[in-house]
Amino acid sequence: MARYAQVQGSVALITLTNPPVNALSAAVRLGITEAVTRALRDPKVKSVVICGENGVFCGGADIREFAKPMTGPPLVPMISAIEEGDKPVVAAIEGVAFGGGLELALGCHYRIAHSKARVGLPEVTLGLLPAAGGTQRLPRLIGLAPALELITTGRHVTAQEALKLGIVDKVTDQSAQDLAIQFAQEVIGQPLLPRKLSTQLTPCPPDVDTILDEAMARVKQRARGAMAPVACVQAVRAAVNLPYQAGMQKEQELMAFLFRSSQARALQYCFFAQRAVGKWSLSSGAHSGNSKPRPVTKAAVIGLGTMGRGITVALVKAGLSVVAVETNKKQLEMGKQMVSAMLKHDAQKMNAVPRLDLLHYTTDLSELKNTDLIIEAVFEDMALKKEVFKKLSSVCKPDAVLCTNTSGLDVDELASVTKRPELVVGMHFFAPAHVMKLLEVVRGSRSSPEVMATAMHLGKRLGKVSVVVGNCSGFVGNRMLRPYLDQANFLLEEGATPELVDGALEEFGFPMGVFKVSDLSGLDVGWRIRKEAGLTGPNVDPKDPLRRRQGRRYSPLPDLVCEQGRLGQKSGRGWYLYDKPGGRVATPDPDIHKLLEDYRVRHGIRPRQIGSQEVLERCLFALINEGFRVLEDGMAMGPEGIDMIYVFGYGWPRHRGGPMFYAAMVGLPRVLERLEYYQQVHPDVPHLQPSSLLRRLVVNGSPPLDKWRDFLQRPHSQL
Ligand SMILES: CCCCCC/C=C/CC(=O)SCCNC(=O)CCNC(=O)[C@H](O)C(C)(C)COP(=O)(O)OP(=O)(O)OC[C@H]1O[C@@H](n2cnc3c(N)ncnc32)[C@H](O)[C@@H]1OP(=O)(O)O
């Protein structure tokens, strides 16, 4: 797992060999330890180079080993032995040096990087801290403020920035390994002590306490309850206040606490789940490994509303040539201006030139003859979308892929109006589409494996986390959102306020509570959908009482709020009050409190005290319950997909792993018991009726999440 060779006469070359990323598994650590001992002992060896095989230095500790009992030599003494040795050791960094990989390089006396390499300490994103000396050596090398920033964010740094910061000593466009070998010979005999970071003091600016206090305040504000960033600041503080060994002791103590935490487990689960969802499979046997995507060089977007504009920007940024179609001339002009502004803004941030040349705007659908893939993003109306798909079917070349950005309409119904249903697929982007990482790729019953591969591959090119989902109303994300929203509204009826509900959800870790999000999205969106569904407005069944629809409990509160012209941020009032239309700072609104009080009086509801625990249980467990139904219905590949949809599309706190992971952490018997309790109290809310899958899992001893698939009733997959 580490190859040893002697090159150029006196240089020991140690190569990490653990594909694909040379993670520091037990075997690799053993290999390095043995190779370093050999090099330091061999009198013919005067200097050492450490590099990684296949153009990757090292992706850090082997994350898969974290769940198992520790074996092999630990990292800290291994790195100390390198630093303490009396022969210069040079790290040759190609590809990446992340986490333990960078810590290994910091234990070396010199670092040479390839110009395309990236370095960083991403441990915080795994719920950990750099506990192989990273929190102690990096501040000593580059100073307090930059070290704090890198360690608390886990940000990856390019070789050029690493050179500027002083993390690496040289950057080369040629082979980093060759330059390191040459360099290792040049530095033989030079004093090593100044290169041993553990012997140095952390450079301390006069305002050191202010820097640390501000960093702590910043991470606490951003962390939304995540513990690792806070521990990172504490560890770096030790690099300033304590001698190296005591600082290392502190680093170990903090790490031991984090390592055992449920947050670390959740974040590490997310790391693997994010990668797992890219490996999709269908019930037909087709999967990502055997289905080839079609080439897409020219794409089109139909409709330049908010979604269409964002999708256009995302496609252009990925280097695709795009035809943007908007039949309304005024809208086209407005869309054009906004897309250009967004592209220019993004390019400016990255010091690049905006690729406006990739764009062509038109009002004429017949200009789509040569496009490979078309994404329809018109108004969310089935009749309108069908009309567009009919036209696309006759205008586009026969093998062009037709995608819809619907957020929940039936993909099969749309496909049925085309002559190529096998080439129709849902690509459900989330607003703003050029920013949000999530993409639901919706498989219609006739979508071909090739078309799924094409949409998934395009998602990857756009930098999205793409998740294959089944074609059911609302797909996965929005389908699970309904019970969550319902519960939030019911809680208002029963005595809560928007700020009480949002406060509990934000305390849990959501960036915004449900009512703030609704205000941001615009309350009229849901209002229109409810009108179309006959839940409010003229199409309501006259036999339905005000607080019941289609046989189940219904809260008309959101409709009443809309009827008052309170449409959210855009109108300056919604569930909250804003300083102006379009304002973003939400303050509790006495008028809403009055509206709620009057409503309760009108309906004879005695308000009661509602606590955070009830808010969380009712909103989150109802959502989770629907997640189990999604699995039971075969609309998702597994719980990992659901979790990634919620983490990347709905602000679910990553350190809680996603709703299904959270359910497993809380304990499935507990989730079941609370759902049963609430269902008894609210028998007219079917969403609280525990799903049969949840019951079956509990009866079978609550198996771990990766075994849930075994408890689905077959045939299960609709994918
Ligand atoms: C008290 C206890 C003390 C314990 C001390 C513990 C010290 C911890 C310090 C650490 O080092 S924690 C790990 C820090 N490193 C990272 O977070 C890096 C994670 N990896 C990445 O960012 C990326 O994978 C990459 C290295 C940039 C490569 O990206 P790329 O897009 O090229 O490929 P991927 O699809 O992401 O990965 C390929 C393959 O490799 C698996 N993998 C990647 N990194 C690791 C790792 N560090 N450990 C184990 N496995 C890793 C990844 O899961 C993929 O596998 P798959 O089977 O194909 O899904």
Coordinates of N, CA and C in Angstrom, one line a residue, residues 6-130:
Q6 N 14.4 3.6 -4.5 CA 15.5 4.6 -4.3 C 15.8 5.2 -5.7
V7 N 15.7 6.5 -5.8 CA 15.9 7.1 -7.1 C 17.0 8.1 -7.1
Q8 N 17.6 8.4 -8.2 CA 18.7 9.4 -8.3 C 19.8 9.1 -7.2
G9 N 20.0 7.9 -7.0 CA 21.1 7.5 -6.0 C 20.7 7.7 -4.6
S10 N 20.3 8.9 -4.1 CA 20.1 9.1 -2.7 C 18.7 9.4 -2.2
V11 N 17.8 9.4 -3.1 CA 16.4 9.9 -2.7 C 15.5 8.6 -2.6
A12 N 14.9 8.5 -1.4 CA 13.9 7.5 -1.2 C 12.6 8.0 -1.7
L13 N 11.9 7.2 -2.6 CA 10.6 7.7 -3.1 C 9.5 6.7 -2.6
I14 N 8.7 7.3 -1.8 CA 7.6 6.5 -1.2 C 6.3 6.9 -1.9
T15 N 5.6 5.9 -2.5 CA 4.4 6.1 -3.3 C 3.2 5.5 -2.6
L16 N 2.2 6.3 -2.3 CA 1.0 5.7 -1.7 C 0.2 5.0 -2.9
T17 N -0.2 3.8 -2.6 CA -0.9 3.0 -3.7 C -2.2 2.4 -3.2
N18 N -3.2 3.3 -3.1 CA -4.5 2.8 -2.7 C -5.6 3.5 -3.5
P19 N -5.8 3.0 -4.7 CA -6.8 3.6 -5.6 C -8.2 3.6 -5.0
P20 N -9.1 4.5 -5.3 CA -8.9 5.6 -6.3 C -8.3 6.8 -5.8
V21 N -8.3 7.0 -4.4 CA -7.8 8.3 -3.9 C -6.7 8.2 -2.9
N22 N -6.0 7.0 -2.9 CA -4.9 6.8 -1.9 C -5.3 7.2 -0.5
A23 N -6.5 6.8 -0.1 CA -6.9 7.1 1.3 C -6.0 6.4 2.3
L24 N -5.9 7.0 3.4 CA -4.9 6.5 4.4 C -5.5 5.3 5.2
S25 N -5.7 4.2 4.6 CA -6.3 3.0 5.3 C -5.2 2.5 6.2
A26 N -5.6 1.5 7.1 CA -4.6 0.9 8.0 C -3.4 0.4 7.2
A27 N -3.7 -0.2 6.1 CA -2.6 -0.8 5.3 C -1.6 0.3 4.8
V28 N -2.2 1.4 4.3 CA -1.4 2.5 3.8 C -0.6 3.1 4.9
R29 N -1.2 3.3 6.1 CA -0.4 3.9 7.2 C 0.7 2.9 7.6
L30 N 0.5 1.6 7.6 CA 1.5 0.7 7.9 C 2.6 0.8 6.8
G31 N 2.2 0.8 5.6 CA 3.2 1.0 4.5 C 4.0 2.2 4.6
I32 N 3.4 3.3 4.9 CA 4.2 4.6 5.1 C 5.1 4.5 6.2
T33 N 4.6 4.0 7.4 CA 5.5 3.9 8.6 C 6.7 3.0 8.3
E34 N 6.5 1.9 7.6 CA 7.6 1.0 7.4 C 8.6 1.7 6.4
A35 N 8.0 2.3 5.4 CA 8.9 2.9 4.4 C 9.7 4.1 4.9
V36 N 9.1 4.9 5.8 CA 9.8 6.0 6.4 C 10.9 5.5 7.3
T37 N 10.6 4.5 8.1 CA 11.6 4.0 9.0 C 12.8 3.5 8.2
R38 N 12.5 2.8 7.1 CA 13.6 2.3 6.2 C 14.4 3.4 5.6
A39 N 13.7 4.4 5.2 CA 14.5 5.6 4.5 C 15.3 6.3 5.6
L40 N 14.8 6.5 6.8 CA 15.6 7.2 7.8 C 16.8 6.4 8.3
R41 N 16.6 5.1 8.2 CA 17.7 4.2 8.7 C 18.8 4.0 7.7
D42 N 18.4 4.0 6.4 CA 19.4 3.7 5.3 C 20.4 4.8 5.1
P43 N 21.6 4.6 5.4 CA 22.6 5.6 5.3 C 22.8 6.2 3.8
K44 N 22.4 5.3 2.9 CA 22.6 5.8 1.5 C 21.5 6.8 1.1
V45 N 20.4 6.8 1.9 CA 19.3 7.7 1.6 C 19.6 9.1 2.3
K46 N 19.6 10.1 1.5 CA 19.9 11.5 2.1 C 18.6 12.3 2.2
S47 N 17.6 12.0 1.3 CA 16.4 12.8 1.4 C 15.2 11.9 0.9
V48 N 14.0 12.3 1.2 CA 12.8 11.5 0.9 C 11.8 12.3 0.1
V49 N 11.1 11.6 -0.8 CA 9.9 12.2 -1.5 C 8.7 11.3 -1.2
I50 N 7.6 11.9 -0.8 CA 6.3 11.1 -0.6 C 5.4 11.6 -1.7
C51 N 4.8 10.7 -2.5 CA 3.9 11.0 -3.5 C 2.7 10.0 -3.6
G52 N 1.8 10.2 -4.4 CA 0.7 9.2 -4.6 C 0.6 8.7 -6.0
E53 N 0.1 7.5 -6.1 CA 0.0 6.9 -7.4 C -1.2 7.5 -8.2
N54 N -1.1 7.4 -9.5 CA -2.2 7.8 -10.4 C -2.5 9.2 -10.3
G55 N -1.6 10.1 -10.1 CA -1.8 11.5 -10.1 C -2.7 12.0 -9.0
V56 N -2.8 11.3 -7.9 CA -3.5 11.7 -6.7 C -2.6 11.6 -5.5
F57 N -2.3 12.7 -4.7 CA -1.5 12.5 -3.6 C -2.2 11.7 -2.5
C58 N -3.3 12.3 -2.0 CA -4.0 11.5 -0.9 C -5.4 12.2 -0.6
G59 N -6.4 11.4 -0.6 CA -7.8 11.9 -0.3 C -8.1 11.9 1.2
G60 N -7.1 11.7 2.1 CA -7.2 11.7 3.5 C -7.4 10.4 4.1
A61 N -7.8 10.4 5.4 CA -8.1 9.1 6.1 C -9.2 8.3 5.4
D62 N -9.1 7.0 5.6 CA -10.2 6.2 4.9 C -11.5 6.3 5.7
I63 N -12.4 7.0 5.1 CA -13.7 7.3 5.9 C -14.4 6.0 6.2
R64 N -14.3 5.0 5.3 CA -15.0 3.8 5.5 C -14.5 3.1 6.8
E65 N -13.3 3.4 7.2 CA -12.7 2.7 8.4 C -13.3 3.3 9.7
F66 N -13.9 4.5 9.6 CA -14.3 5.2 10.8 C -15.4 4.4 11.6
A67 N -16.2 3.6 10.9 CA -17.2 2.9 11.6 C -16.7 1.6 12.2
K68 N -15.4 1.3 11.9 CA -14.9 0.0 12.4 C -13.9 0.2 13.5
P69 N -13.6 -0.8 14.3 CA -12.5 -0.6 15.3 C -11.2 -0.3 14.6
M70 N -10.5 0.6 15.3 CA -9.2 1.1 14.7 C -8.1 0.0 14.7
T71 N -7.5 -0.1 13.5 CA -6.4 -1.1 13.4 C -5.2 -0.3 12.7
G72 N -4.1 -0.9 12.8 CA -2.9 -0.3 12.1 C -2.4 0.9 12.8
P73 N -1.2 1.4 12.4 CA -0.6 2.5 13.1 C -1.4 3.8 13.0
P74 N -1.5 4.5 14.1 CA -2.3 5.8 14.1 C -1.5 6.8 13.2
L75 N -2.3 7.8 12.8 CA -1.7 8.9 11.9 C -0.7 9.8 12.7
V76 N -1.1 10.2 13.9 CA -0.3 11.2 14.5 C 1.2 10.8 14.7
P77 N 1.5 9.6 15.3 CA 2.9 9.3 15.5 C 3.6 9.0 14.1
M78 N 2.8 8.6 13.1 CA 3.4 8.3 11.8 C 3.9 9.7 11.2
I79 N 3.0 10.7 11.4 CA 3.4 12.0 10.8 C 4.5 12.6 11.6
S80 N 4.5 12.4 12.9 CA 5.5 13.0 13.8 C 6.9 12.4 13.4
A81 N 6.9 11.1 13.1 CA 8.2 10.4 12.8 C 8.8 11.0 11.6
I82 N 7.9 11.4 10.6 CA 8.4 12.1 9.4 C 9.0 13.4 9.7
E83 N 8.3 14.2 10.5 CA 8.8 15.5 10.8 C 10.0 15.5 11.7
E84 N 10.1 14.6 12.6 CA 11.2 14.5 13.6 C 12.5 14.0 13.0
G85 N 12.3 13.3 11.8 CA 13.5 12.7 11.2 C 14.6 13.7 10.9
D86 N 15.8 13.1 10.6 CA 16.9 14.1 10.3 C 17.2 14.2 8.8
K87 N 16.3 13.7 8.0 CA 16.5 13.8 6.5 C 15.3 14.6 6.0
P88 N 15.6 15.5 5.0 CA 14.5 16.3 4.5 C 13.5 15.4 3.7
V89 N 12.2 15.7 4.0 CA 11.1 14.9 3.3 C 10.3 15.9 2.6
V90 N 10.1 15.6 1.3 CA 9.3 16.5 0.4 C 8.0 15.8 0.0
A91 N 6.9 16.5 0.1 CA 5.6 16.0 -0.4 C 5.4 16.4 -1.8
A92 N 5.2 15.5 -2.7 CA 4.9 15.9 -4.1 C 3.4 15.7 -4.3
I93 N 2.7 16.9 -4.4 CA 1.2 16.8 -4.3 C 0.7 17.0 -5.8
E94 N 0.0 15.9 -6.2 CA -0.7 16.0 -7.5 C -2.1 15.6 -7.2
G95 N -3.1 16.1 -8.0 CA -4.5 15.8 -7.7 C -5.0 16.5 -6.5
V96 N -5.1 15.7 -5.4 CA -5.6 16.4 -4.1 C -4.7 16.0 -2.9
A97 N -4.6 16.9 -2.0 CA -4.1 16.5 -0.6 C -5.2 17.0 0.3
F98 N -6.0 16.1 0.7 CA -7.2 16.5 1.6 C -7.0 15.9 2.9
G99 N -7.5 16.6 3.9 CA -7.6 16.0 5.3 C -6.3 15.4 5.7
G100 N -6.3 14.2 6.2 CA -5.1 13.5 6.6 C -4.0 13.6 5.6
G101 N -4.4 13.7 4.3 CA -3.4 13.8 3.2 C -2.6 15.1 3.3
L102 N -3.3 16.2 3.6 CA -2.6 17.4 3.8 C -1.9 17.4 5.1
E103 N -2.4 16.8 6.1 CA -1.7 16.7 7.4 C -0.4 16.0 7.2
L104 N -0.5 14.9 6.4 CA 0.8 14.2 6.1 C 1.8 15.1 5.5
A105 N 1.3 15.9 4.5 CA 2.2 16.8 3.8 C 2.7 17.9 4.7
L106 N 1.9 18.3 5.7 CA 2.3 19.4 6.6 C 3.4 18.8 7.6
G107 N 3.4 17.5 7.8 CA 4.5 16.9 8.6 C 5.8 16.8 7.8
C108 N 5.7 16.8 6.4 CA 6.9 16.8 5.6 C 7.5 18.2 5.7
H109 N 8.8 18.3 5.3 CA 9.5 19.6 5.5 C 9.3 20.5 4.4
Y110 N 8.9 20.0 3.2 CA 8.7 20.9 2.0 C 7.5 20.3 1.3
R111 N 6.8 21.2 0.5 CA 5.6 20.7 -0.3 C 5.7 21.3 -1.7
I112 N 5.6 20.4 -2.6 CA 5.6 20.9 -4.0 C 4.3 20.4 -4.7
A113 N 3.6 21.4 -5.3 CA 2.3 21.0 -5.9 C 2.2 21.1 -7.4
H114 N 1.5 20.3 -8.0 CA 1.2 20.5 -9.4 C 0.2 21.6 -9.5
S115 N 0.2 22.4 -10.6 CA -0.6 23.6 -10.7 C -2.1 23.2 -10.7
K116 N -2.5 22.0 -11.0 CA -3.9 21.6 -11.0 C -4.3 21.0 -9.7
A117 N -3.4 20.9 -8.8 CA -3.7 20.2 -7.5 C -4.6 21.1 -6.6
R118 N -5.3 20.5 -5.7 CA -6.0 21.2 -4.7 C -5.7 20.6 -3.3
V119 N -5.7 21.5 -2.3 CA -5.4 21.0 -1.0 C -6.5 21.6 -0.1
G120 N -6.7 20.9 1.1 CA -7.7 21.4 2.0 C -7.9 20.5 3.2
L121 N -8.6 21.0 4.2 CA -8.9 20.2 5.4 C -10.4 20.1 5.5
P122 N -11.0 19.2 4.8 CA -12.5 19.1 4.7 C -13.1 18.4 5.9
E123 N -12.3 18.0 6.9 CA -12.8 17.2 8.0 C -14.1 17.7 8.6
V124 N -14.2 19.1 8.7 CA -15.4 19.7 9.3 C -16.7 19.3 8.6
T125 N -16.6 19.0 7.3 CA -17.7 18.6 6.5 C -18.1 17.2 6.8
L126 N -17.3 16.5 7.5 CA -17.6 15.1 8.0 C -17.9 15.1 9.5
G127 N -18.0 16.3 10.0 CA -18.4 16.3 11.5 C -17.2 16.2 12.4
L128 N -15.9 16.3 11.8 CA -14.7 16.1 12.5 C -13.8 17.3 12.5
L129 N -12.6 17.2 13.0 CA -11.6 18.3 12.8 C -10.3 17.6 12.4
P130 N -9.4 18.4 11.8 CA -8.2 17.7 11.4 C -7.3 17.3 12.6

